[in-house]
PDB file of C-alpha atoms in Angstrom:
ATOM      1  CA  MET A1301      83.785 121.933  64.420  1.00 53.00           C
ATOM      2  CA  LYS A1302      84.435 124.907  66.696  1.00 57.00           C
ATOM      3  CA  THR A1303      83.389 122.866  69.747  1.00 63.00           C
ATOM      4  CA  ASN A1304      85.804 120.051  68.833  1.00 60.00           C
ATOM      5  CA  TYR A1305      88.593 122.580  68.271  1.00 58.00           C
ATOM      6  CA  LEU A1306      88.025 124.136  71.697  1.00 63.00           C
ATOM      7  CA  LYS A1307      87.924 120.696  73.342  1.00 61.00           C
ATOM      8  CA  SER A1308      91.211 119.807  71.664  1.00 62.00           C
ATOM      9  CA  LYS A1309      92.843 123.041  72.813  1.00 69.00           C
ATOM     10  CA  PHE A1310      91.553 122.541  76.351  1.00 72.00           C
ATOM     11  CA  TYR A1311      92.885 118.967  76.437  1.00 63.00           C
ATOM     12  CA  ILE A1312      96.345 120.144  75.342  1.00 68.00           C
ATOM     13  CA  TRP A1313      96.348 123.007  77.851  1.00 76.00           C
ATOM     14  CA  ARG A1314      95.215 120.730  80.685  1.00 74.00           C
ATOM     15  CA  LYS A1315      97.879 118.121  79.895  1.00 67.00           C
ATOM     16  CA  GLN A1316     100.663 120.694  79.674  1.00 74.00           C
ATOM     17  CA  THR A1317      99.542 122.327  82.916  1.00 81.00           C
ATOM     18  CA  ARG A1318      99.543 119.007  84.803  1.00 72.00           C
ATOM     19  CA  ILE A1319     102.984 118.085  83.527  1.00 73.00           C
ATOM     20  CA  TYR A1320     104.367 121.513  84.407  1.00 78.00           C
ATOM     21  CA  LEU A1321     102.903 121.483  87.932  1.00 76.00           C
ATOM     22  CA  ALA A1322     104.122 117.921  88.522  1.00 72.00           C
ATOM     23  CA  GLN A1323     107.672 119.310  88.558  1.00 74.00           C
ATOM     24  CA  TYR A1324     106.740 121.164  91.759  1.00 76.00           C
ATOM     25  CA  PRO A1325     105.399 118.497  94.169  1.00 71.00           C
ATOM     26  CA  ARG A1326     104.610 120.962  96.980  1.00 71.00           C
ATOM     27  CA  ILE A1327     102.056 122.586  94.678  1.00 79.00           C
ATOM     28  CA  PHE A1328     101.030 119.484  92.737  1.00 73.00           C
ATOM     29  CA  PHE A1329     100.107 117.185  95.654  1.00 69.00           C
ATOM     30  CA  PRO A1330      97.618 119.437  97.470  1.00 75.00           C
ATOM     31  CA  LEU A1331      96.131 120.697  94.201  1.00 77.00           C
ATOM     32  CA  ARG A1332      95.436 117.148  92.992  1.00 70.00           C
ATOM     33  CA  LEU A1333      93.801 116.277  96.294  1.00 70.00           C
ATOM     34  CA  LEU A1334      91.664 119.403  96.115  1.00 74.00           C
ATOM     35  CA  LEU A1335      90.503 118.721  92.562  1.00 70.00           C
ATOM     36  CA  TYR A1336      90.211 114.931  92.694  1.00 64.00           C
ATOM     37  CA  GLY A1337      89.436 114.157  96.297  1.00 58.00           C
ATOM     38  CA  PHE A1338      86.938 111.458  95.305  1.00 54.00           C
ATOM     39  CA  VAL A1339      89.810 109.166  94.270  1.00 55.00           C
ATOM     40  CA  HIS A1340      92.223 110.405  96.929  1.00 62.00           C
ATOM     41  CA  GLU A1341      93.361 106.886  97.840  1.00 68.00           C
ATOM     42  CA  ARG A1342      94.844 106.511  94.348  1.00 75.00           C
ATOM     43  CA  LEU A1343      96.478 109.937  94.165  1.00 78.00           C
ATOM     44  CA  ILE A1344     100.165 110.561  94.664  1.00 80.00           C
ATOM     45  CA  ALA A1345     100.679 112.445  97.929  1.00 78.00           C
ATOM     46  CA  LYS A1346     103.309 113.052 100.606  1.00 79.00           C
ATOM     47  CA  ASP A1347     102.619 109.689 102.248  1.00 88.00           C
ATOM     48  CA  THR A1348     102.704 107.691  98.976  1.00 92.00           C
ATOM     49  CA  GLU A1349     105.152 104.796  99.250  1.00 97.00           C
ATOM     50  CA  ILE A1350     105.139 103.692  95.612  1.00 98.00           C
ATOM     51  CA  VAL A1351     103.663 104.768  92.284  1.00 97.00           C
ATOM     52  CA  ILE A1352     102.542 102.129  89.767  1.00 98.00           C
ATOM     53  CA  GLU A1353     101.245 103.798  86.624  1.00 97.00           C
ATOM     54  CA  GLY A1354     100.897 103.278  82.899  1.00 97.00           C
ATOM     55  CA  PHE A1355      98.711 103.840  79.864  1.00 96.00           C
ATOM     56  CA  PRO A1356      95.375 101.975  80.154  1.00 93.00           C
ATOM     57  CA  SER A1357      95.494  98.219  79.431  1.00 92.00           C
ATOM     58  CA  SER A1358      99.200  97.922  80.238  1.00 96.00           C
ATOM     59  CA  ALA A1359      98.787  95.417  83.112  1.00 95.00           C
ATOM     60  CA  ASN A1360      97.966  98.163  85.611  1.00 95.00           C
ATOM     61  CA  SER A1361      95.485  96.028  87.561  1.00 94.00           C
ATOM     62  CA  PHE A1362      97.720  92.957  87.579  1.00 96.00           C
ATOM     63  CA  ALA A1363     100.767  94.915  88.742  1.00 97.00           C
ATOM     64  CA  VAL A1364      98.879  96.636  91.577  1.00 97.00           C
ATOM     65  CA  LYS A1365      97.149  93.471  92.800  1.00 96.00           C
ATOM     66  CA  ALA A1366     100.338  91.386  92.535  1.00 97.00           C
ATOM     67  CA  PHE A1367     102.243  94.015  94.501  1.00 98.00           C
ATOM     68  CA  GLU A1368      99.537  94.340  97.165  1.00 96.00           C
ATOM     69  CA  MET A1369      99.167  90.614  97.773  1.00 95.00           C
ATOM     70  CA  SER A1370     102.942  90.244  98.194  1.00 97.00           C
ATOM     71  CA  GLN A1371     103.291  92.766 101.012  1.00 97.00           C
ATOM     72  CA  PRO A1372     102.891  91.753 104.685  1.00 96.00           C
ATOM     73  CA  HIS A1373     101.166  95.067 105.438  1.00 96.00           C
ATOM     74  CA  GLN A1374      99.178  97.707 103.588  1.00 95.00           C
ATOM     75  CA  VAL A1375     101.267  99.987 101.375  1.00 96.00           C
ATOM     76  CA  LYS A1376     100.114 103.414 100.137  1.00 95.00           C
ATOM     77  CA  ILE A1377     100.110 103.061  96.352  1.00 96.00           C
ATOM     78  CA  ALA A1378      99.291 105.734  93.778  1.00 93.00           C
ATOM     79  CA  HIS A1379      97.805 103.977  90.755  1.00 93.00           C
ATOM     80  CA  HIS A1380      95.226 103.885  87.957  1.00 90.00           C
ATOM     81  CA  LEU A1381      95.193 107.610  87.250  1.00 85.00           C
ATOM     82  CA  HIS A1382      96.752 106.999  83.812  1.00 88.00           C
ATOM     83  CA  ASP A1383      98.374 110.407  84.079  1.00 86.00           C
ATOM     84  CA  PRO A1384     102.049 111.077  83.227  1.00 89.00           C
ATOM     85  CA  ALA A1385     102.055 113.887  85.775  1.00 87.00           C
ATOM     86  CA  ALA A1386     101.949 111.278  88.561  1.00 89.00           C
ATOM     87  CA  ILE A1387     105.163 109.698  87.211  1.00 94.00           C
ATOM     88  CA  ILE A1388     106.872 113.074  86.902  1.00 92.00           C
ATOM     89  CA  ALA A1389     105.882 114.059  90.439  1.00 89.00           C
ATOM     90  CA  ALA A1390     107.264 110.742  91.733  1.00 94.00           C
ATOM     91  CA  ALA A1391     110.517 111.229  89.839  1.00 94.00           C
ATOM     92  CA  LYS A1392     110.894 114.756  91.190  1.00 91.00           C
ATOM     93  CA  SER A1393     110.119 113.641  94.750  1.00 92.00           C
ATOM     94  CA  GLY A1394     112.242 110.493  94.773  1.00 94.00           C
ATOM     95  CA  ILE A1395     109.214 108.250  95.360  1.00 96.00           C
ATOM     96  CA  PRO A1396     109.746 104.661  94.140  1.00 98.00           C
ATOM     97  CA  CYS A1397     107.965 104.376  90.811  1.00 98.00           C
ATOM     98  CA  ILE A1398     107.158 101.667  88.272  1.00 98.00           C
ATOM     99  CA  LEU A1399     106.161 102.880  84.817  1.00 98.00           C
ATOM    100  CA  LEU A1400     104.209 100.229  82.922  1.00 98.00           C
ATOM    101  CA  ILE A1401     104.432 100.178  79.138  1.00 98.00           C
ATOM    102  CA  ARG A1402     102.983  97.949  76.446  1.00 97.00           C
ATOM    103  CA  ASP A1403     103.242  97.553  72.688  1.00 97.00           C
ATOM    104  CA  PRO A1404     101.086 100.414  71.279  1.00 96.00           C
ATOM    105  CA  GLU A1405      98.819  98.232  69.146  1.00 94.00           C
ATOM    106  CA  ASP A1406      98.218  95.707  71.927  1.00 93.00           C
ATOM    107  CA  ALA A1407      97.539  98.396  74.544  1.00 95.00           C
ATOM    108  CA  ILE A1408      95.198 100.443  72.382  1.00 93.00           C
ATOM    109  CA  MET A1409      93.327  97.447  70.979  1.00 89.00           C
ATOM    110  CA  SER A1410      92.807  95.991  74.444  1.00 86.00           C
ATOM    111  CA  TYR A1411      91.623  99.331  75.825  1.00 86.00           C
ATOM    112  CA  LEU A1412      89.192 100.041  72.989  1.00 85.00           C
ATOM    113  CA  ILE A1413      87.762  96.533  73.005  1.00 81.00           C
ATOM    114  CA  ARG A1414      86.842  96.852  76.680  1.00 74.00           C
ATOM    115  CA  PHE A1415      84.868 100.021  75.924  1.00 69.00           C
ATOM    116  CA  ILE A1416      83.282  98.580  72.794  1.00 67.00           C
ATOM    117  CA  SER A1417      82.238  95.549  74.835  1.00 55.00           C
ATOM    118  CA  GLN A1418      80.645  97.794  77.463  1.00 55.00           C
ATOM    119  CA  GLY A1419      78.696  99.645  74.774  1.00 53.00           C
ATOM    120  CA  GLU A1420      80.446 102.959  75.506  1.00 51.00           C
ATOM    121  CA  THR A1421      81.708 103.174  71.927  1.00 54.00           C
ATOM    122  CA  ASN A1422      81.383 101.157  68.713  1.00 55.00           C
ATOM    123  CA  LEU A1423      83.292 100.301  65.555  1.00 58.00           C
ATOM    124  CA  ASN A1424      81.861 103.242  63.598  1.00 62.00           C
ATOM    125  CA  ASN A1425      84.623 105.736  62.772  1.00 70.00           C
ATOM    126  CA  SER A1426      87.129 103.278  64.229  1.00 79.00           C
ATOM    127  CA  ILE A1427      89.988 104.980  62.370  1.00 85.00           C
ATOM    128  CA  ASN A1428      89.288 108.245  64.198  1.00 86.00           C
ATOM    129  CA  ILE A1429      88.952 106.447  67.523  1.00 86.00           C
ATOM    130  CA  ILE A1430      92.265 104.613  67.051  1.00 90.00           C
ATOM    131  CA  SER A1431      93.930 107.828  65.883  1.00 91.00           C
ATOM    132  CA  ASN A1432      92.773 109.587  69.037  1.00 88.00           C
ATOM    133  CA  GLN A1433      94.174 106.822  71.238  1.00 92.00           C
ATOM    134  CA  LEU A1434      97.489 106.814  69.364  1.00 95.00           C
ATOM    135  CA  ASN A1435      97.836 110.539  70.046  1.00 92.00           C
ATOM    136  CA  LYS A1436      97.124 109.935  73.743  1.00 91.00           C
ATOM    137  CA  TYR A1437      99.679 107.105  73.863  1.00 95.00           C
ATOM    138  CA  ILE A1438     102.322 109.307  72.235  1.00 95.00           C
ATOM    139  CA  ASP A1439     101.539 112.220  74.562  1.00 90.00           C
ATOM    140  CA  PHE A1440     101.641 109.982  77.630  1.00 93.00           C
ATOM    141  CA  TYR A1441     105.005 108.338  77.056  1.00 96.00           C
ATOM    142  CA  SER A1442     106.868 111.087  75.176  1.00 94.00           C
ATOM    143  CA  SER A1443     106.465 113.380  78.192  1.00 91.00           C
ATOM    144  CA  LEU A1444     108.173 110.720  80.361  1.00 95.00           C
ATOM    145  CA  ILE A1445     111.231 110.049  78.211  1.00 95.00           C
ATOM    146  CA  PRO A1446     113.454 112.502  80.148  1.00 94.00           C
ATOM    147  CA  TYR A1447     112.619 110.744  83.456  1.00 95.00           C
ATOM    148  CA  GLN A1448     113.661 107.189  82.588  1.00 95.00           C
ATOM    149  CA  LYS A1449     116.682 107.277  84.888  1.00 95.00           C
ATOM    150  CA  GLU A1450     114.542 108.191  87.913  1.00 96.00           C
ATOM    151  CA  ILE A1451     112.046 105.338  87.572  1.00 98.00           C
ATOM    152  CA  ILE A1452     111.745 101.625  86.823  1.00 98.00           C
ATOM    153  CA  VAL A1453     110.302 100.904  83.384  1.00 98.00           C
ATOM    154  CA  ALA A1454     108.415  97.603  83.194  1.00 98.00           C
ATOM    155  CA  ASP A1455     107.217  96.209  79.885  1.00 98.00           C
ATOM    156  CA  PHE A1456     103.902  94.346  79.790  1.00 97.00           C
ATOM    157  CA  SER A1457     105.680  91.096  78.899  1.00 96.00           C
ATOM    158  CA  GLU A1458     107.882  91.377  82.007  1.00 97.00           C
ATOM    159  CA  VAL A1459     104.949  92.197  84.277  1.00 97.00           C
ATOM    160  CA  ILE A1460     102.902  89.162  83.270  1.00 95.00           C
ATOM    161  CA  SER A1461     105.871  86.750  83.246  1.00 96.00           C
ATOM    162  CA  ASP A1462     108.106  87.786  86.198  1.00 97.00           C
ATOM    163  CA  PHE A1463     106.754  90.679  88.228  1.00 98.00           C
ATOM    164  CA  GLY A1464     108.925  89.642  91.165  1.00 98.00           C
ATOM    165  CA  GLN A1465     112.032  90.606  89.219  1.00 97.00           C
ATOM    166  CA  ILE A1466     110.596  94.081  88.683  1.00 98.00           C
ATOM    167  CA  ILE A1467     110.148  94.514  92.448  1.00 98.00           C
ATOM    168  CA  THR A1468     113.764  93.350  92.898  1.00 98.00           C
ATOM    169  CA  LYS A1469     114.927  96.073  90.495  1.00 98.00           C
ATOM    170  CA  LEU A1470     112.806  98.614  92.366  1.00 98.00           C
ATOM    171  CA  ASN A1471     114.335  97.641  95.726  1.00 98.00           C
ATOM    172  CA  HIS A1472     117.844  97.829  94.308  1.00 98.00           C
ATOM    173  CA  LYS A1473     117.298 101.262  92.767  1.00 98.00           C
ATOM    174  CA  PHE A1474     115.476 102.929  95.647  1.00 98.00           C
ATOM    175  CA  GLY A1475     116.875 101.053  98.639  1.00 98.00           C
ATOM    176  CA  THR A1476     113.428  99.771  99.567  1.00 98.00           C
ATOM    177  CA  ASN A1477     112.552  96.397 101.053  1.00 98.00           C
ATOM    178  CA  PHE A1478     109.281  95.470  99.380  1.00 98.00           C
ATOM    179  CA  GLN A1479     108.480  91.763  99.289  1.00 98.00           C
ATOM    180  CA  GLU A1480     108.796  90.151  95.875  1.00 97.00           C
ATOM    181  CA  PHE A1481     105.861  88.622  94.064  1.00 97.00           C
ATOM    182  CA  ILE A1482     106.458  84.889  93.649  1.00 97.00           C
ATOM    183  CA  HIS A1483     105.437  84.504  90.035  1.00 96.00           C
ATOM    184  CA  ASN A1484     103.940  81.033  89.851  1.00 96.00           C
ATOM    185  CA  GLU A1485     100.660  79.632  88.564  1.00 95.00           C
ATOM    186  CA  SER A1486      99.034  79.653  91.989  1.00 96.00           C
ATOM    187  CA  ASN A1487      99.828  83.297  92.734  1.00 96.00           C
ATOM    188  CA  VAL A1488      98.889  84.446  89.248  1.00 96.00           C
ATOM    189  CA  ASP A1489      95.550  82.668  89.657  1.00 94.00           C
ATOM    190  CA  LYS A1490      95.021  84.399  93.028  1.00 94.00           C
ATOM    191  CA  CYS A1491      95.843  87.737  91.424  1.00 94.00           C
ATOM    192  CA  PHE A1492      93.301  87.218  88.642  1.00 91.00           C
ATOM    193  CA  LYS A1493      90.682  86.216  91.207  1.00 89.00           C
ATOM    194  CA  LEU A1494      91.273  89.501  93.054  1.00 89.00           C
ATOM    195  CA  ILE A1495      90.834  91.357  89.767  1.00 87.00           C
ATOM    196  CA  GLU A1496      87.648  89.410  89.061  1.00 82.00           C
ATOM    197  CA  LYS A1497      86.329  90.215  92.533  1.00 83.00           C
ATOM    198  CA  TYR A1498      86.884  93.935  91.974  1.00 71.00           C
ATOM    199  CA  ASN A1499      85.322  93.731  88.502  1.00 69.00           C
ATOM    200  CA  SER A1500      82.222  91.961  89.790  1.00 67.00           C
ATOM    201  CA  GLN A1501      81.754  94.480  92.599  1.00 64.00           C
ATOM    202  CA  ALA A1502      82.439  97.566  90.502  1.00 56.00           C
ATOM    203  CA  PHE A1503      80.677  96.652  87.244  1.00 53.00           C
ATOM    204  CA  GLY A1504      78.781  93.377  87.458  1.00 47.00           C
ATOM    205  CA  LYS A1505      76.653  93.557  90.608  1.00 52.00           C
ATOM    206  CA  GLY A1506      78.381  90.495  91.996  1.00 48.00           C
ATOM    207  CA  LYS A1507      79.074  88.770  88.663  1.00 52.00           C
ATOM    208  CA  VAL A1508      82.284  88.890  86.606  1.00 49.00           C
ATOM    209  CA  VAL A1509      81.810  90.910  83.405  1.00 50.00           C
ATOM    210  CA  GLU A1510      83.868  89.077  80.784  1.00 50.00           C
ATOM    211  CA  LYS A1511      83.538  91.997  78.404  1.00 51.00           C
ATOM    212  CA  SER A1512      85.479  94.368  80.667  1.00 50.00           C
ATOM    213  CA  VAL A1513      87.408  92.400  83.310  1.00 52.00           C
ATOM    214  CA  ALA A1514      91.111  93.401  83.337  1.00 53.00           C
ATOM    215  CA  ARG A1515      92.522  89.960  82.554  1.00 57.00           C
ATOM    216  CA  PRO A1516      92.722  87.784  79.384  1.00 56.00           C
ATOM    217  CA  SER A1517      89.339  87.117  77.780  1.00 61.00           C
ATOM    218  CA  GLU A1518      88.442  84.913  74.798  1.00 65.00           C
ATOM    219  CA  TYR A1519      85.483  87.158  74.052  1.00 64.00           C
ATOM    220  CA  ARG A1520      87.727  90.147  73.389  1.00 66.00           C
ATOM    221  CA  LYS A1521      90.225  88.258  71.222  1.00 71.00           C
ATOM    222  CA  LYS A1522      87.729  88.148  68.344  1.00 69.00           C
ATOM    223  CA  LEU A1523      87.094  91.885  68.523  1.00 73.00           C
ATOM    224  CA  LYS A1524      90.840  92.513  68.580  1.00 76.00           C
ATOM    225  CA  GLN A1525      91.323  90.722  65.271  1.00 74.00           C
ATOM    226  CA  GLN A1526      88.785  93.013  63.631  1.00 74.00           C
ATOM    227  CA  LEU A1527      90.278  96.201  65.069  1.00 79.00           C
ATOM    228  CA  SER A1528      93.827  95.130  64.265  1.00 82.00           C
ATOM    229  CA  ILE A1529      93.075  95.490  60.553  1.00 79.00           C
ATOM    230  CA  GLU A1530      91.994  99.098  61.105  1.00 82.00           C
ATOM    231  CA  PHE A1531      95.091  99.799  63.202  1.00 86.00           C
ATOM    232  CA  LYS A1532      97.313  99.003  60.207  1.00 85.00           C
ATOM    233  CA  SER A1533      95.410 101.379  57.906  1.00 85.00           C
ATOM    234  CA  SER A1534      97.564 103.712  55.792  1.00 86.00           C
ATOM    235  CA  GLU A1535      95.485 106.631  57.112  1.00 88.00           C
ATOM    236  CA  ILE A1536      97.116 106.392  60.522  1.00 91.00           C
ATOM    237  CA  GLN A1537     100.445 104.821  59.588  1.00 92.00           C
ATOM    238  CA  ASN A1538     102.466 107.891  60.560  1.00 94.00           C
ATOM    239  CA  LEU A1539     100.847 108.017  63.991  1.00 95.00           C
ATOM    240  CA  GLY A1540     101.464 104.310  64.456  1.00 95.00           C
ATOM    241  CA  ASP A1541     105.110 104.681  63.480  1.00 96.00           C
ATOM    242  CA  CYS A1542     105.500 107.559  65.936  1.00 97.00           C
ATOM    243  CA  ALA A1543     103.935 105.515  68.746  1.00 97.00           C
ATOM    244  CA  TYR A1544     106.349 102.660  68.096  1.00 97.00           C
ATOM    245  CA  GLU A1545     109.278 105.063  67.997  1.00 96.00           C
ATOM    246  CA  VAL A1546     108.339 106.248  71.486  1.00 97.00           C
ATOM    247  CA  TYR A1547     107.779 102.676  72.684  1.00 98.00           C
ATOM    248  CA  ASN A1548     111.145 101.507  71.329  1.00 96.00           C
ATOM    249  CA  CYS A1549     112.873 104.378  73.103  1.00 95.00           C
ATOM    250  CA  PHE A1550     111.859 102.839  76.434  1.00 95.00           C
ATOM    251  CA  GLN A1551     112.788  99.351  75.263  1.00 85.00           C
ATOM    252  CA  THR A1552     116.378 100.321  74.481  1.00 69.00           C
ATOM    253  CA  GLU A1553     116.687 102.332  77.730  1.00 56.00           C
ATOM    254  CA  LYS A1554     118.462 105.142  75.892  1.00 47.00           C
ATOM    255  CA  SER A1555     117.995 108.777  76.786  1.00 43.00           C
ATOM    256  CA  SER A1556     115.946 110.367  73.999  1.00 49.00           C
ATOM    257  CA  GLU A1557     115.135 113.926  75.002  1.00 48.00           C
ATOM    258  CA  LYS A1558     115.609 114.959  71.377  1.00 49.00           C
ATOM    259  CA  LEU A1559     112.882 112.544  70.332  1.00 53.00           C
ATOM    260  CA  ALA A1560     110.560 113.917  72.993  1.00 50.00           C
ATOM    261  CA  GLU A1561     111.133 117.476  71.810  1.00 51.00           C
ATOM    262  CA  ASN A1562     110.470 116.492  68.179  1.00 54.00           C
ATOM    263  CA  ILE A1563     107.185 114.824  69.117  1.00 52.00           C
ATOM    264  CA  ARG A1564     105.978 117.762  71.195  1.00 47.00           C
TER     265      ARG A1564
END
């Protein structure tokens, strides 16, 4: 019990420290590079041209690959850190930024199913696992509510249906000239193939791993149905309601600093 308590306190302290330091990019950028140099190509830094970030399983891979394949040259993108501090640092530095967001249940179910499929967790104590992810979702997005005006917020449904329009909004807001993604069946198929290629190289030794690949999978739909029942349990209803309150704040595009303060 004491170990879990200390881990919880450390997690809170670490999160608050990152968010605080993100408000001071001159300190934040070099410190992140020093601590996480092994993923330096994904980190936000002085030469970052765009930040594409969101909670896990919020179309992060699709958005990054769709953006990359649309550009005539390589663009320095900060992505896949799943850290709100990266968004805050971008907002403070004026770096073009797309914040990805997805319905809490869909995002959390999709994320957990990928780990269950990989054998890294199981359905035992699923209520506790879901509760933990709900807290992380709330922490992630509530800390970003005050920065909505400095970034582009892109819902999962928009990303997978018309990502080109999101790039148009980004160009209009930041005065950039990024090429739009032509959202048609052919390009979407190419994007998924790029995701599959990465998945096979990173996890499958040359073969696509259906259990974890970051695109739609029939295999995972069955697991989602089972977990969805647990998600609606009365034991975590309050957490679920809070997560949806945060999510809806971004949907309505209203400033909700009061909500953020109440959640913290």
